[in-house]
CSV table of C-alpha atoms in Angstrom, one decimal:
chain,number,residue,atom,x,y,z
A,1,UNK,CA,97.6,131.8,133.9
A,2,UNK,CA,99.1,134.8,135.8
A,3,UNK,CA,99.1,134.4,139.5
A,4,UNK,CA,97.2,137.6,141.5
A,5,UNK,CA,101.1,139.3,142.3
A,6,UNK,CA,101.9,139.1,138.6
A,7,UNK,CA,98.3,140.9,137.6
A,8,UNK,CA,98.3,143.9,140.2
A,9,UNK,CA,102.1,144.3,139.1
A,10,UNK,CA,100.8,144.6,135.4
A,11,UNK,CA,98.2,146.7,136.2
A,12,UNK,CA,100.1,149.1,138.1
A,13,UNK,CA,102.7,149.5,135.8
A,14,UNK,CA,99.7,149.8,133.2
A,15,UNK,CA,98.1,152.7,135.6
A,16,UNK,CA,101.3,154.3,136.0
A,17,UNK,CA,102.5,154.7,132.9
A,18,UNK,CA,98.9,155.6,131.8
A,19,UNK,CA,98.5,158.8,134.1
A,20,UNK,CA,102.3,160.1,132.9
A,21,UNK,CA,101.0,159.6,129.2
A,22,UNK,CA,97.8,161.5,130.3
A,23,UNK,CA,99.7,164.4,131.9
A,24,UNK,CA,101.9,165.6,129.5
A,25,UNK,CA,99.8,164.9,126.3
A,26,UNK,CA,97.1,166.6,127.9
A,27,UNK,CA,99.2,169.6,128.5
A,28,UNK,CA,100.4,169.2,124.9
A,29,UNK,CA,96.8,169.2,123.5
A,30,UNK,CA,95.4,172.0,125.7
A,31,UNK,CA,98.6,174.7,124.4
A,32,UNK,CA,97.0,173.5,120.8
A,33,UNK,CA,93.7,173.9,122.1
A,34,UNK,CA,94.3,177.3,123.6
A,35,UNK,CA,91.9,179.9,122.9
A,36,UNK,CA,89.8,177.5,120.8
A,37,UNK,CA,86.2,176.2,122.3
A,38,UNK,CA,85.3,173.3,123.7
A,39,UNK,CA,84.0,170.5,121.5
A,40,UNK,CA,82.1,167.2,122.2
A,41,UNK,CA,83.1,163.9,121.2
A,42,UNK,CA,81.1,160.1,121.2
A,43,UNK,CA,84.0,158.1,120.6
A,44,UNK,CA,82.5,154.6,120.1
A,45,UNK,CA,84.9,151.2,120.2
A,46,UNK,CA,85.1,148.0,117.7
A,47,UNK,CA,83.9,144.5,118.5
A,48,UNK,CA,85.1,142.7,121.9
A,49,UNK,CA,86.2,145.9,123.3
A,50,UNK,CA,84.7,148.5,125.6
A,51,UNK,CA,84.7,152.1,126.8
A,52,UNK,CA,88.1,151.5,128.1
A,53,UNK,CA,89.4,151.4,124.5
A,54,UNK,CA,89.3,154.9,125.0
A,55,UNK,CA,90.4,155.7,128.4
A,56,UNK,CA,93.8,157.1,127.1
A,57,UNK,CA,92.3,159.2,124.7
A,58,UNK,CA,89.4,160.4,126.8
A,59,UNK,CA,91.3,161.5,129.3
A,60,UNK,CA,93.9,163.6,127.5
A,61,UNK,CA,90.9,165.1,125.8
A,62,UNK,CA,88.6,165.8,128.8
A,63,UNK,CA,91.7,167.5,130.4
A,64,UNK,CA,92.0,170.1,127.7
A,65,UNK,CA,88.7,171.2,128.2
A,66,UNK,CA,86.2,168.6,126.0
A,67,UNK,CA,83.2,167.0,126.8
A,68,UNK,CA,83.8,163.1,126.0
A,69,UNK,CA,81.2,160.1,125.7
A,70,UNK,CA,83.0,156.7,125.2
A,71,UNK,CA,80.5,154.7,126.4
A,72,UNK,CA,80.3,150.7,126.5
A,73,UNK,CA,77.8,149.0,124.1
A,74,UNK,CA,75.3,146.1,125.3
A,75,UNK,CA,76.7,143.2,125.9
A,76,UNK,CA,80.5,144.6,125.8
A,77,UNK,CA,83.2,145.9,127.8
A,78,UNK,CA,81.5,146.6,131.4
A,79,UNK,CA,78.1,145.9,130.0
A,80,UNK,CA,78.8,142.9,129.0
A,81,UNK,CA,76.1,141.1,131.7
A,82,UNK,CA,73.6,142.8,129.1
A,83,UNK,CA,74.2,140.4,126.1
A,84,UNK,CA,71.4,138.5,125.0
A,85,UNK,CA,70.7,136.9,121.6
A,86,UNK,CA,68.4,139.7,120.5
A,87,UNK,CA,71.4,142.2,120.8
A,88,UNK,CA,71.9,143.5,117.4
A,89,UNK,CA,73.2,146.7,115.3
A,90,UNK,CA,70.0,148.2,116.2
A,91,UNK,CA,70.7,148.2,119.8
A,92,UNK,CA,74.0,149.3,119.5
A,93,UNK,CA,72.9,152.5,117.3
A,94,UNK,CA,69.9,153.2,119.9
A,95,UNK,CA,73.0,153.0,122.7
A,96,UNK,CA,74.7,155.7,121.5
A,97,UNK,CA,71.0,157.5,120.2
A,98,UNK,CA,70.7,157.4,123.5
A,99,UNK,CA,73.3,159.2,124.6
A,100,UNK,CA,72.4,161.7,122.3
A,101,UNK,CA,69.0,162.3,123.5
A,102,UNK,CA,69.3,162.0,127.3
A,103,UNK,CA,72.3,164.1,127.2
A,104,UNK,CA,70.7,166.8,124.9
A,105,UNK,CA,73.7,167.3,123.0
A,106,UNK,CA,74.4,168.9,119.2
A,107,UNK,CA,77.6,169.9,117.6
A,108,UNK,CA,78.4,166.0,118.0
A,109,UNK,CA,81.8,165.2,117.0
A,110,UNK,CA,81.1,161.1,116.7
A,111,UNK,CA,83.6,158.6,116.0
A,112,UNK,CA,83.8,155.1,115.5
A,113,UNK,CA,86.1,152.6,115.7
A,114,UNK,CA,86.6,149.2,113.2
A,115,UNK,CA,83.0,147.7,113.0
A,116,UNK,CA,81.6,150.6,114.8
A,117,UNK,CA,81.4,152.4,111.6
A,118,UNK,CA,78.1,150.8,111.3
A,119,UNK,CA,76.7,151.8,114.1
A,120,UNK,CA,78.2,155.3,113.6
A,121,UNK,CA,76.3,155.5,110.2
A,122,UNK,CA,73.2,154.7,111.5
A,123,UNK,CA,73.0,156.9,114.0
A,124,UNK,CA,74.3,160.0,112.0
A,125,UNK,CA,71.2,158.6,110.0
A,126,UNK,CA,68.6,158.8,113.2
A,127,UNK,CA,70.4,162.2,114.1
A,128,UNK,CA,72.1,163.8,111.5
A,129,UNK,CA,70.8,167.2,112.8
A,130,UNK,CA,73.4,166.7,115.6
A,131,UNK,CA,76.6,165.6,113.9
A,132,UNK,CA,79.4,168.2,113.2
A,133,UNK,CA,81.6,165.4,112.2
A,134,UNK,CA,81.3,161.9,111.7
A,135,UNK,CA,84.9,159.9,111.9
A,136,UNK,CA,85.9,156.7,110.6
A,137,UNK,CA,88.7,155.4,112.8
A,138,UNK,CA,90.1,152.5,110.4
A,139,UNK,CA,86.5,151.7,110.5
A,140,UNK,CA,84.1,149.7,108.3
A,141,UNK,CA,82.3,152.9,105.8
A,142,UNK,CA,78.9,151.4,105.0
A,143,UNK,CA,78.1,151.9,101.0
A,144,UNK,CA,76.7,150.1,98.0
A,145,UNK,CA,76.6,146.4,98.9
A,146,UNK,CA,78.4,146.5,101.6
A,147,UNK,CA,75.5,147.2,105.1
A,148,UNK,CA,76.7,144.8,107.7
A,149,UNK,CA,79.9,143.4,109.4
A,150,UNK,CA,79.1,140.3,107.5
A,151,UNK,CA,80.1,139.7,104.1
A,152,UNK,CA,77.0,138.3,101.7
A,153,UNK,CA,76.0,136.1,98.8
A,154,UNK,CA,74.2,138.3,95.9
A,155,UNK,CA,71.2,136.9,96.8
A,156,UNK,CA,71.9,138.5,100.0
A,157,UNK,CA,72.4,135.4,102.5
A,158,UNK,CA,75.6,135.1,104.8
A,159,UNK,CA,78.4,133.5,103.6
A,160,UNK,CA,79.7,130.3,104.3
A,161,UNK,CA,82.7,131.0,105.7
A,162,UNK,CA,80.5,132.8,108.4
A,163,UNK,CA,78.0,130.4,108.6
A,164,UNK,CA,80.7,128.0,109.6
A,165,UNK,CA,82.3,130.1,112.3
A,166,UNK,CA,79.1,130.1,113.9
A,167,UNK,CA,79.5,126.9,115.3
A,168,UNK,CA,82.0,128.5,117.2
A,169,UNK,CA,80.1,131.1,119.0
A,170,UNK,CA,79.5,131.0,122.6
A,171,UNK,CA,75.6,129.9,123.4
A,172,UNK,CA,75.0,130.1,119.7
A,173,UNK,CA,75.2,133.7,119.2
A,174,UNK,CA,78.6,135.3,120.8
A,175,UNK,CA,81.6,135.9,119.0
A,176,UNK,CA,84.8,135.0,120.2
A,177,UNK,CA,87.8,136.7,119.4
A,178,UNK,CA,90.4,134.3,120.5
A,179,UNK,CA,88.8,131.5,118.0
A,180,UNK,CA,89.9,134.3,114.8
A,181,UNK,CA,92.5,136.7,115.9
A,182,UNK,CA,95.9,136.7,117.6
A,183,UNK,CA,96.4,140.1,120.0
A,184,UNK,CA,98.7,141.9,117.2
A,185,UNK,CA,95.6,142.4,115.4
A,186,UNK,CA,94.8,145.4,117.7
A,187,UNK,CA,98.1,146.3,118.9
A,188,UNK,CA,101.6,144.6,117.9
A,189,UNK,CA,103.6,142.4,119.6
A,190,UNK,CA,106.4,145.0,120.8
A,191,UNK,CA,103.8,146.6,122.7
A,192,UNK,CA,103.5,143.5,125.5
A,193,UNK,CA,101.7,145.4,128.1
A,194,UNK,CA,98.8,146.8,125.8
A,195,UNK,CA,98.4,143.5,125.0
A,196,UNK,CA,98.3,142.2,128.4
A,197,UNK,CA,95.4,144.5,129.4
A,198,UNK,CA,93.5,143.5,125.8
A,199,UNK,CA,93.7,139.5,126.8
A,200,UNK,CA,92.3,141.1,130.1
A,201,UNK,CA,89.6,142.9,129.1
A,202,UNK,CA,88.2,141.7,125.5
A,203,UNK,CA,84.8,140.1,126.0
A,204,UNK,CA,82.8,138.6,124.2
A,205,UNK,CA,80.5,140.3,121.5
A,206,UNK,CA,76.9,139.5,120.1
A,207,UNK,CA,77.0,137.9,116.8
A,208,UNK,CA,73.9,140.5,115.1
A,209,UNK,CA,75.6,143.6,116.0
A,210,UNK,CA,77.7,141.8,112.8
A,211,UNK,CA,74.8,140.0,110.7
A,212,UNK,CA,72.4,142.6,111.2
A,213,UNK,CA,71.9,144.6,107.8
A,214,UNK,CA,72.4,148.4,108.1
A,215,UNK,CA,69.0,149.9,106.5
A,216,UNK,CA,69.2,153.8,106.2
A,217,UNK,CA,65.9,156.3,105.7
A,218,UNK,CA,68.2,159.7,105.3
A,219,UNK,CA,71.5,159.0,103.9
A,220,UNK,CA,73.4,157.6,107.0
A,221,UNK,CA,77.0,159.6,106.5
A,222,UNK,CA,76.3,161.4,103.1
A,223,UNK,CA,75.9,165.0,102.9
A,224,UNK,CA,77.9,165.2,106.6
A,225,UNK,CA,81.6,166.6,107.2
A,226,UNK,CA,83.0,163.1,107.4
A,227,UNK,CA,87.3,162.0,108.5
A,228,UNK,CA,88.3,158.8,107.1
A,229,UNK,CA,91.4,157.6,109.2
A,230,UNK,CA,93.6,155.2,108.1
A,231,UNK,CA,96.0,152.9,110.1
A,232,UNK,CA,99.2,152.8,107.5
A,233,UNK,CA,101.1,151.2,110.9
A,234,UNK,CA,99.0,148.1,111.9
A,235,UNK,CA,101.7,145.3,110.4
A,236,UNK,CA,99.4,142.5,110.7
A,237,UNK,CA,96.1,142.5,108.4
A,238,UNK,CA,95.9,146.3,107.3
A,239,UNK,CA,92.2,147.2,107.1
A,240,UNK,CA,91.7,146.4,103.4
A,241,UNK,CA,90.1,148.9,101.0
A,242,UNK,CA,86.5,146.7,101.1
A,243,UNK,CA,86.5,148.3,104.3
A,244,UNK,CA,87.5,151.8,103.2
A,245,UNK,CA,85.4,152.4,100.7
A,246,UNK,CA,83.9,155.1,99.3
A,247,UNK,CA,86.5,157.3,101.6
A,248,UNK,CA,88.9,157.8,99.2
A,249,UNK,CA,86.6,159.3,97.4
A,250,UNK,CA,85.6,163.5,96.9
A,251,UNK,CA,84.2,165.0,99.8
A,252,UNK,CA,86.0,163.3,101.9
A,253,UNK,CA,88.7,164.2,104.8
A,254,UNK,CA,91.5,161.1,104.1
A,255,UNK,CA,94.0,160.9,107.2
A,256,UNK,CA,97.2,158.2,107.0
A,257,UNK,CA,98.2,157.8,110.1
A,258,UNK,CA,101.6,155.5,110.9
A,259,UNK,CA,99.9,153.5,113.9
A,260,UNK,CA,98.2,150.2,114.6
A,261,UNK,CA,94.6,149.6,114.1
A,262,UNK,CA,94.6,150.0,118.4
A,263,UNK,CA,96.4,153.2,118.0
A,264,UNK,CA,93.9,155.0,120.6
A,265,UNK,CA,95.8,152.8,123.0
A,266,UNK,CA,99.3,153.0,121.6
A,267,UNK,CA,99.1,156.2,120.4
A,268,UNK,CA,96.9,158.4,122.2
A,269,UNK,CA,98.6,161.5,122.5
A,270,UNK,CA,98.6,161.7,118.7
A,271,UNK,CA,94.9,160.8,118.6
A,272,UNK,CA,93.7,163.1,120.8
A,273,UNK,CA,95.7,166.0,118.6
A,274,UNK,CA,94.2,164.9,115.4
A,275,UNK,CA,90.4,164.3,116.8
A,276,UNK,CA,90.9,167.4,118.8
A,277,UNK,CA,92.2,169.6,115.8
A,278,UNK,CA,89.0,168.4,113.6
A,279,UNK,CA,86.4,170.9,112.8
Protein backbone atom coordinates (compact mmCIF):
# COMPACT_ATOMS: atom_id res chain seq x y z
CA UNK A 1 0.00 0.00 0.00
CA UNK A 2 1.31 3.47 -1.04
CA UNK A 3 2.00 5.79 1.82
CA UNK A 4 -0.06 9.56 1.49
CA UNK A 5 3.63 11.29 -0.04
CA UNK A 6 3.88 8.62 -2.63
CA UNK A 7 -0.09 9.22 -3.75
CA UNK A 8 -0.16 13.14 -3.94
CA UNK A 9 3.28 12.65 -5.77
CA UNK A 10 1.37 10.31 -8.37
CA UNK A 11 -1.36 12.39 -8.63
CA UNK A 12 0.46 15.38 -9.34
CA UNK A 13 2.57 14.11 -11.84
CA UNK A 14 -0.80 12.54 -13.19
CA UNK A 15 -2.43 16.24 -13.08
CA UNK A 16 0.50 17.73 -14.59
CA UNK A 17 1.15 15.85 -17.34
CA UNK A 18 -2.68 15.66 -17.92
CA UNK A 19 -3.19 19.63 -18.35
CA UNK A 20 0.07 19.67 -20.92
CA UNK A 21 -1.69 16.80 -22.85
CA UNK A 22 -4.99 18.90 -22.73
CA UNK A 23 -3.32 22.09 -23.94
CA UNK A 24 -1.67 21.32 -26.93
CA UNK A 25 -4.12 18.51 -28.26
CA UNK A 26 -6.83 20.89 -27.67
CA UNK A 27 -5.08 23.43 -29.76
CA UNK A 28 -4.50 20.66 -32.27
CA UNK A 29 -8.16 19.72 -32.46
CA UNK A 30 -9.63 23.27 -32.48
CA UNK A 31 -7.14 24.27 -35.94
CA UNK A 32 -9.05 20.97 -37.35
CA UNK A 33 -12.12 22.12 -35.89
CA UNK A 34 -11.82 25.62 -37.37
CA UNK A 35 -14.70 26.99 -38.99
CA UNK A 36 -16.70 23.78 -38.42
CA UNK A 37 -19.77 23.91 -35.77
CA UNK A 38 -20.02 22.77 -32.58
CA UNK A 39 -21.18 19.24 -31.90
CA UNK A 40 -22.46 17.40 -28.74
CA UNK A 41 -21.05 14.35 -27.44
CA UNK A 42 -22.42 11.60 -24.45
CA UNK A 43 -19.41 9.67 -24.14
CA UNK A 44 -20.39 6.85 -21.82
CA UNK A 45 -17.57 4.43 -19.94
CA UNK A 46 -17.22 0.40 -19.57
CA UNK A 47 -17.75 -1.56 -16.41
CA UNK A 48 -15.78 -0.47 -12.99
CA UNK A 49 -14.93 2.85 -14.46
CA UNK A 50 -16.44 6.30 -14.23
CA UNK A 51 -16.79 9.68 -15.88
CA UNK A 52 -13.16 10.14 -15.33
CA UNK A 53 -12.53 7.62 -18.02
CA UNK A 54 -13.03 10.51 -20.08
CA UNK A 55 -11.52 13.42 -18.53
CA UNK A 56 -8.69 13.46 -21.08
CA UNK A 57 -10.82 13.36 -23.89
CA UNK A 58 -13.55 15.66 -22.57
CA UNK A 59 -11.39 18.20 -21.93
CA UNK A 60 -9.53 18.46 -25.23
CA UNK A 61 -12.95 18.40 -26.77
CA UNK A 62 -14.82 20.95 -24.68
CA UNK A 63 -11.83 23.27 -25.36
CA UNK A 64 -12.33 23.32 -29.07
CA UNK A 65 -15.60 24.42 -28.77
CA UNK A 66 -18.01 20.97 -27.97
CA UNK A 67 -20.60 20.44 -25.65
CA UNK A 68 -19.52 17.10 -23.70
CA UNK A 69 -21.65 14.68 -21.24
CA UNK A 70 -19.43 11.94 -19.71
CA UNK A 71 -21.38 11.26 -17.00
CA UNK A 72 -20.90 8.45 -14.16
CA UNK A 73 -23.46 5.65 -14.17
CA UNK A 74 -25.31 4.32 -10.76
CA UNK A 75 -23.34 2.70 -8.70
CA UNK A 76 -19.94 3.62 -10.55
CA UNK A 77 -17.12 5.92 -10.64
CA UNK A 78 -18.36 8.99 -8.21
CA UNK A 79 -21.74 7.42 -7.99
CA UNK A 80 -20.79 4.66 -6.83
CA UNK A 81 -22.75 5.21 -3.03
CA UNK A 82 -25.88 4.62 -5.51
CA UNK A 83 -25.36 0.83 -6.13
CA UNK A 84 -27.97 -1.34 -4.94
CA UNK A 85 -28.92 -4.82 -6.08
CA UNK A 86 -31.80 -3.58 -8.22
CA UNK A 87 -29.23 -1.58 -10.49
CA UNK A 88 -29.50 -3.05 -13.79
CA UNK A 89 -29.03 -2.19 -17.69
CA UNK A 90 -32.24 -0.47 -17.47
CA UNK A 91 -30.97 2.04 -15.11
CA UNK A 92 -28.01 2.57 -16.74
CA UNK A 93 -29.88 3.37 -20.16
CA UNK A 94 -32.52 5.69 -18.20
CA UNK A 95 -29.04 7.48 -16.77
CA UNK A 96 -27.98 8.66 -19.84
CA UNK A 97 -32.03 9.03 -21.17
CA UNK A 98 -31.78 11.25 -18.68
CA UNK A 99 -29.34 13.28 -19.70
CA UNK A 100 -30.98 13.48 -22.80
CA UNK A 101 -34.25 14.72 -21.59
CA UNK A 102 -33.25 17.15 -18.86
CA UNK A 103 -30.69 18.60 -20.92
CA UNK A 104 -33.08 18.96 -24.05
CA UNK A 105 -30.52 18.05 -26.41
CA UNK A 106 -30.71 16.55 -30.27
CA UNK A 107 -27.98 16.10 -32.85
CA UNK A 108 -26.50 13.59 -30.06
CA UNK A 109 -23.25 12.28 -30.95
CA UNK A 110 -23.31 9.15 -28.29
CA UNK A 111 -20.60 6.87 -27.65
CA UNK A 112 -19.97 4.07 -25.64
CA UNK A 113 -17.28 2.35 -24.32
CA UNK A 114 -16.70 -1.80 -23.91
CA UNK A 115 -19.97 -3.01 -22.21
CA UNK A 116 -21.53 0.27 -22.62
CA UNK A 117 -22.47 -0.61 -25.98
CA UNK A 118 -25.50 -2.06 -24.42
CA UNK A 119 -26.59 0.65 -22.83
CA UNK A 120 -25.76 2.83 -25.88
CA UNK A 121 -28.16 0.59 -27.99
CA UNK A 122 -30.85 0.97 -25.79
CA UNK A 123 -31.04 4.29 -25.50
CA UNK A 124 -30.54 5.14 -29.27
CA UNK A 125 -33.64 2.70 -29.08
CA UNK A 126 -35.68 5.06 -26.42
CA UNK A 127 -34.30 8.11 -28.47
CA UNK A 128 -33.38 7.46 -31.73
CA UNK A 129 -34.92 10.87 -32.86
CA UNK A 130 -31.90 12.45 -31.14
CA UNK A 131 -28.87 10.47 -32.26
CA UNK A 132 -26.68 11.88 -35.12
CA UNK A 133 -24.22 9.14 -34.39
CA UNK A 134 -24.08 6.21 -32.35
CA UNK A 135 -20.21 4.94 -31.63
CA UNK A 136 -18.93 1.74 -30.68
CA UNK A 137 -15.63 2.33 -28.80
CA UNK A 138 -14.23 -1.36 -28.84
CA UNK A 139 -17.56 -1.90 -27.49
CA UNK A 140 -20.00 -4.87 -27.08
CA UNK A 141 -22.63 -4.34 -30.64
CA UNK A 142 -25.79 -5.94 -29.40
CA UNK A 143 -27.37 -8.33 -32.34
CA UNK A 144 -28.84 -11.73 -32.91
CA UNK A 145 -28.32 -13.79 -29.76
CA UNK A 146 -26.10 -11.84 -28.36
CA UNK A 147 -28.53 -8.87 -25.74
CA UNK A 148 -26.56 -8.79 -22.59
CA UNK A 149 -22.92 -8.62 -21.15
CA UNK A 150 -23.52 -12.21 -20.23
CA UNK A 151 -22.98 -14.98 -22.43
CA UNK A 152 -26.20 -17.67 -22.47
CA UNK A 153 -27.31 -21.21 -22.73
CA UNK A 154 -29.81 -21.67 -25.84
CA UNK A 155 -32.39 -22.07 -23.64
CA UNK A 156 -31.43 -18.72 -22.59
CA UNK A 157 -30.07 -19.15 -18.91
CA UNK A 158 -26.54 -17.75 -17.77
CA UNK A 159 -23.77 -19.73 -18.16
CA UNK A 160 -21.86 -21.59 -15.74
CA UNK A 161 -18.91 -20.11 -15.93
CA UNK A 162 -20.89 -16.97 -14.71
CA UNK A 163 -22.95 -18.56 -12.49
CA UNK A 164 -19.70 -19.57 -10.77
CA UNK A 165 -18.13 -16.20 -10.65
CA UNK A 166 -20.97 -15.09 -8.76
CA UNK A 167 -19.88 -16.41 -5.76
CA UNK A 168 -17.35 -13.93 -5.99
CA UNK A 169 -19.30 -10.82 -6.12
CA UNK A 170 -19.32 -8.43 -3.39
CA UNK A 171 -22.75 -8.67 -1.22
CA UNK A 172 -23.98 -10.99 -3.79
CA UNK A 173 -24.49 -8.77 -6.66
CA UNK A 174 -21.09 -6.53 -7.38
CA UNK A 175 -18.59 -7.38 -9.69
CA UNK A 176 -15.14 -7.16 -8.94
CA UNK A 177 -12.56 -6.52 -11.31
CA UNK A 178 -9.46 -7.49 -9.50
CA UNK A 179 -11.07 -11.21 -8.97
CA UNK A 180 -10.89 -11.41 -13.41
CA UNK A 181 -8.53 -8.93 -14.77
CA UNK A 182 -5.02 -7.76 -14.40
CA UNK A 183 -4.68 -3.65 -15.14
CA UNK A 184 -3.14 -4.26 -18.82
CA UNK A 185 -6.51 -5.18 -19.75
CA UNK A 186 -7.44 -1.41 -20.00
CA UNK A 187 -4.13 -0.01 -20.46
CA UNK A 188 -0.58 -1.88 -20.84
CA UNK A 189 1.99 -2.21 -18.56
CA UNK A 190 4.53 0.42 -20.07
CA UNK A 191 1.95 2.92 -19.30
CA UNK A 192 2.59 2.58 -15.14
CA UNK A 193 1.03 5.79 -14.16
CA UNK A 194 -2.41 5.19 -16.12
CA UNK A 195 -2.43 2.26 -14.36
CA UNK A 196 -1.74 3.69 -11.08
CA UNK A 197 -4.76 6.05 -11.30
CA UNK A 198 -7.07 2.84 -12.70
CA UNK A 199 -6.08 0.68 -9.39
CA UNK A 200 -7.23 4.08 -7.78
CA UNK A 201 -10.20 4.69 -9.07
CA UNK A 202 -11.99 1.36 -10.51
CA UNK A 203 -15.04 0.52 -8.36
CA UNK A 204 -17.00 -1.85 -8.12
CA UNK A 205 -19.90 -2.43 -10.67
CA UNK A 206 -23.58 -4.00 -10.32
CA UNK A 207 -23.74 -7.47 -11.57
CA UNK A 208 -27.40 -6.77 -13.84
CA UNK A 209 -26.11 -3.88 -15.66
CA UNK A 210 -24.26 -7.46 -17.19
CA UNK A 211 -27.15 -10.15 -16.79
CA UNK A 212 -29.80 -7.98 -17.69
CA UNK A 213 -31.17 -8.94 -21.29
CA UNK A 214 -31.19 -5.97 -23.78
CA UNK A 215 -34.99 -6.00 -25.11
CA UNK A 216 -35.48 -3.43 -28.02
CA UNK A 217 -39.17 -1.91 -29.35
CA UNK A 218 -37.52 0.24 -32.41
CA UNK A 219 -34.40 -1.29 -33.68
CA UNK A 220 -31.82 -0.10 -30.95
CA UNK A 221 -28.69 0.99 -33.49
CA UNK A 222 -30.22 -0.11 -36.97
CA UNK A 223 -31.19 2.41 -39.43
CA UNK A 224 -28.68 5.09 -37.44
CA UNK A 225 -25.18 6.49 -38.75
CA UNK A 226 -23.23 4.14 -36.63
CA UNK A 227 -18.77 4.10 -35.98
CA UNK A 228 -17.47 0.88 -35.05
CA UNK A 229 -13.95 1.47 -33.41
CA UNK A 230 -11.59 -1.10 -33.07
CA UNK A 231 -8.58 -1.29 -30.67
CA UNK A 232 -5.88 -3.22 -33.09
CA UNK A 233 -3.23 -1.96 -30.08
CA UNK A 234 -4.64 -3.56 -26.81
CA UNK A 235 -1.83 -6.55 -26.54
CA UNK A 236 -3.59 -8.33 -23.94
CA UNK A 237 -7.13 -9.98 -24.84
CA UNK A 238 -8.14 -8.03 -28.07
CA UNK A 239 -11.84 -7.51 -28.04
CA UNK A 240 -12.81 -10.63 -30.03
CA UNK A 241 -15.19 -10.53 -33.00
CA UNK A 242 -18.34 -12.05 -30.64
CA UNK A 243 -18.09 -8.64 -29.44
CA UNK A 244 -17.78 -6.87 -32.84
CA UNK A 245 -20.33 -8.22 -34.49
CA UNK A 246 -22.42 -7.26 -37.02
CA UNK A 247 -19.86 -4.05 -37.46
CA UNK A 248 -18.04 -5.40 -40.04
CA UNK A 249 -20.73 -5.52 -41.81
CA UNK A 250 -22.48 -2.89 -44.77
CA UNK A 251 -23.57 0.21 -43.47
CA UNK A 252 -21.24 0.44 -41.24
CA UNK A 253 -18.32 3.17 -40.37
CA UNK A 254 -15.19 0.44 -39.42
CA UNK A 255 -12.20 2.43 -37.67
CA UNK A 256 -8.68 0.37 -36.66
CA UNK A 257 -7.18 2.22 -34.47
CA UNK A 258 -3.42 1.15 -33.05
CA UNK A 259 -4.32 1.74 -29.29
CA UNK A 260 -5.29 -0.13 -26.20
CA UNK A 261 -8.79 -0.92 -25.32
CA UNK A 262 -8.16 2.39 -22.59
CA UNK A 263 -6.95 4.37 -25.35
CA UNK A 264 -9.30 7.47 -24.23
CA UNK A 265 -6.68 7.59 -21.46
CA UNK A 266 -3.59 6.76 -23.34
CA UNK A 267 -4.41 8.23 -26.37
CA UNK A 268 -6.67 11.07 -26.11
CA UNK A 269 -5.40 13.47 -28.38
CA UNK A 270 -6.08 10.96 -31.16
CA UNK A 271 -9.49 10.30 -29.80
CA UNK A 272 -10.67 13.47 -29.49
CA UNK A 273 -9.52 14.00 -33.49
CA UNK A 274 -11.30 11.02 -34.63
CA UNK A 275 -14.72 11.54 -32.44
CA UNK A 276 -14.43 15.17 -33.28
CA UNK A 277 -13.99 14.66 -37.12
CA UNK A 278 -17.29 12.20 -37.12
CA UNK A 279 -20.30 13.50 -38.83
Amino acid sequence: MRDRNGKLTRRQTLAGAGAALVASAAGSVAKAEAGEESKTFILVHGTWLGGWSWQFVRRILERAGHDVYAPSLTGCGDRAHTTSPDVGLDTHIQDIVNIIDFESLDDVILVGHSFAGMVITGVADARRERIRRIVFFDALVPAGGRMSGVSRTPEGELSEYFIKRMEKFVDGYRMDYFDSYPLKMVVPDSEPELQALLKEKITLHPMRAWSDVLELKNGGWEGLPRTYIHCVGQEYSMTSDFMVGPAREPGWQFIEMDIPRGGMLTHPELVAETFANLT
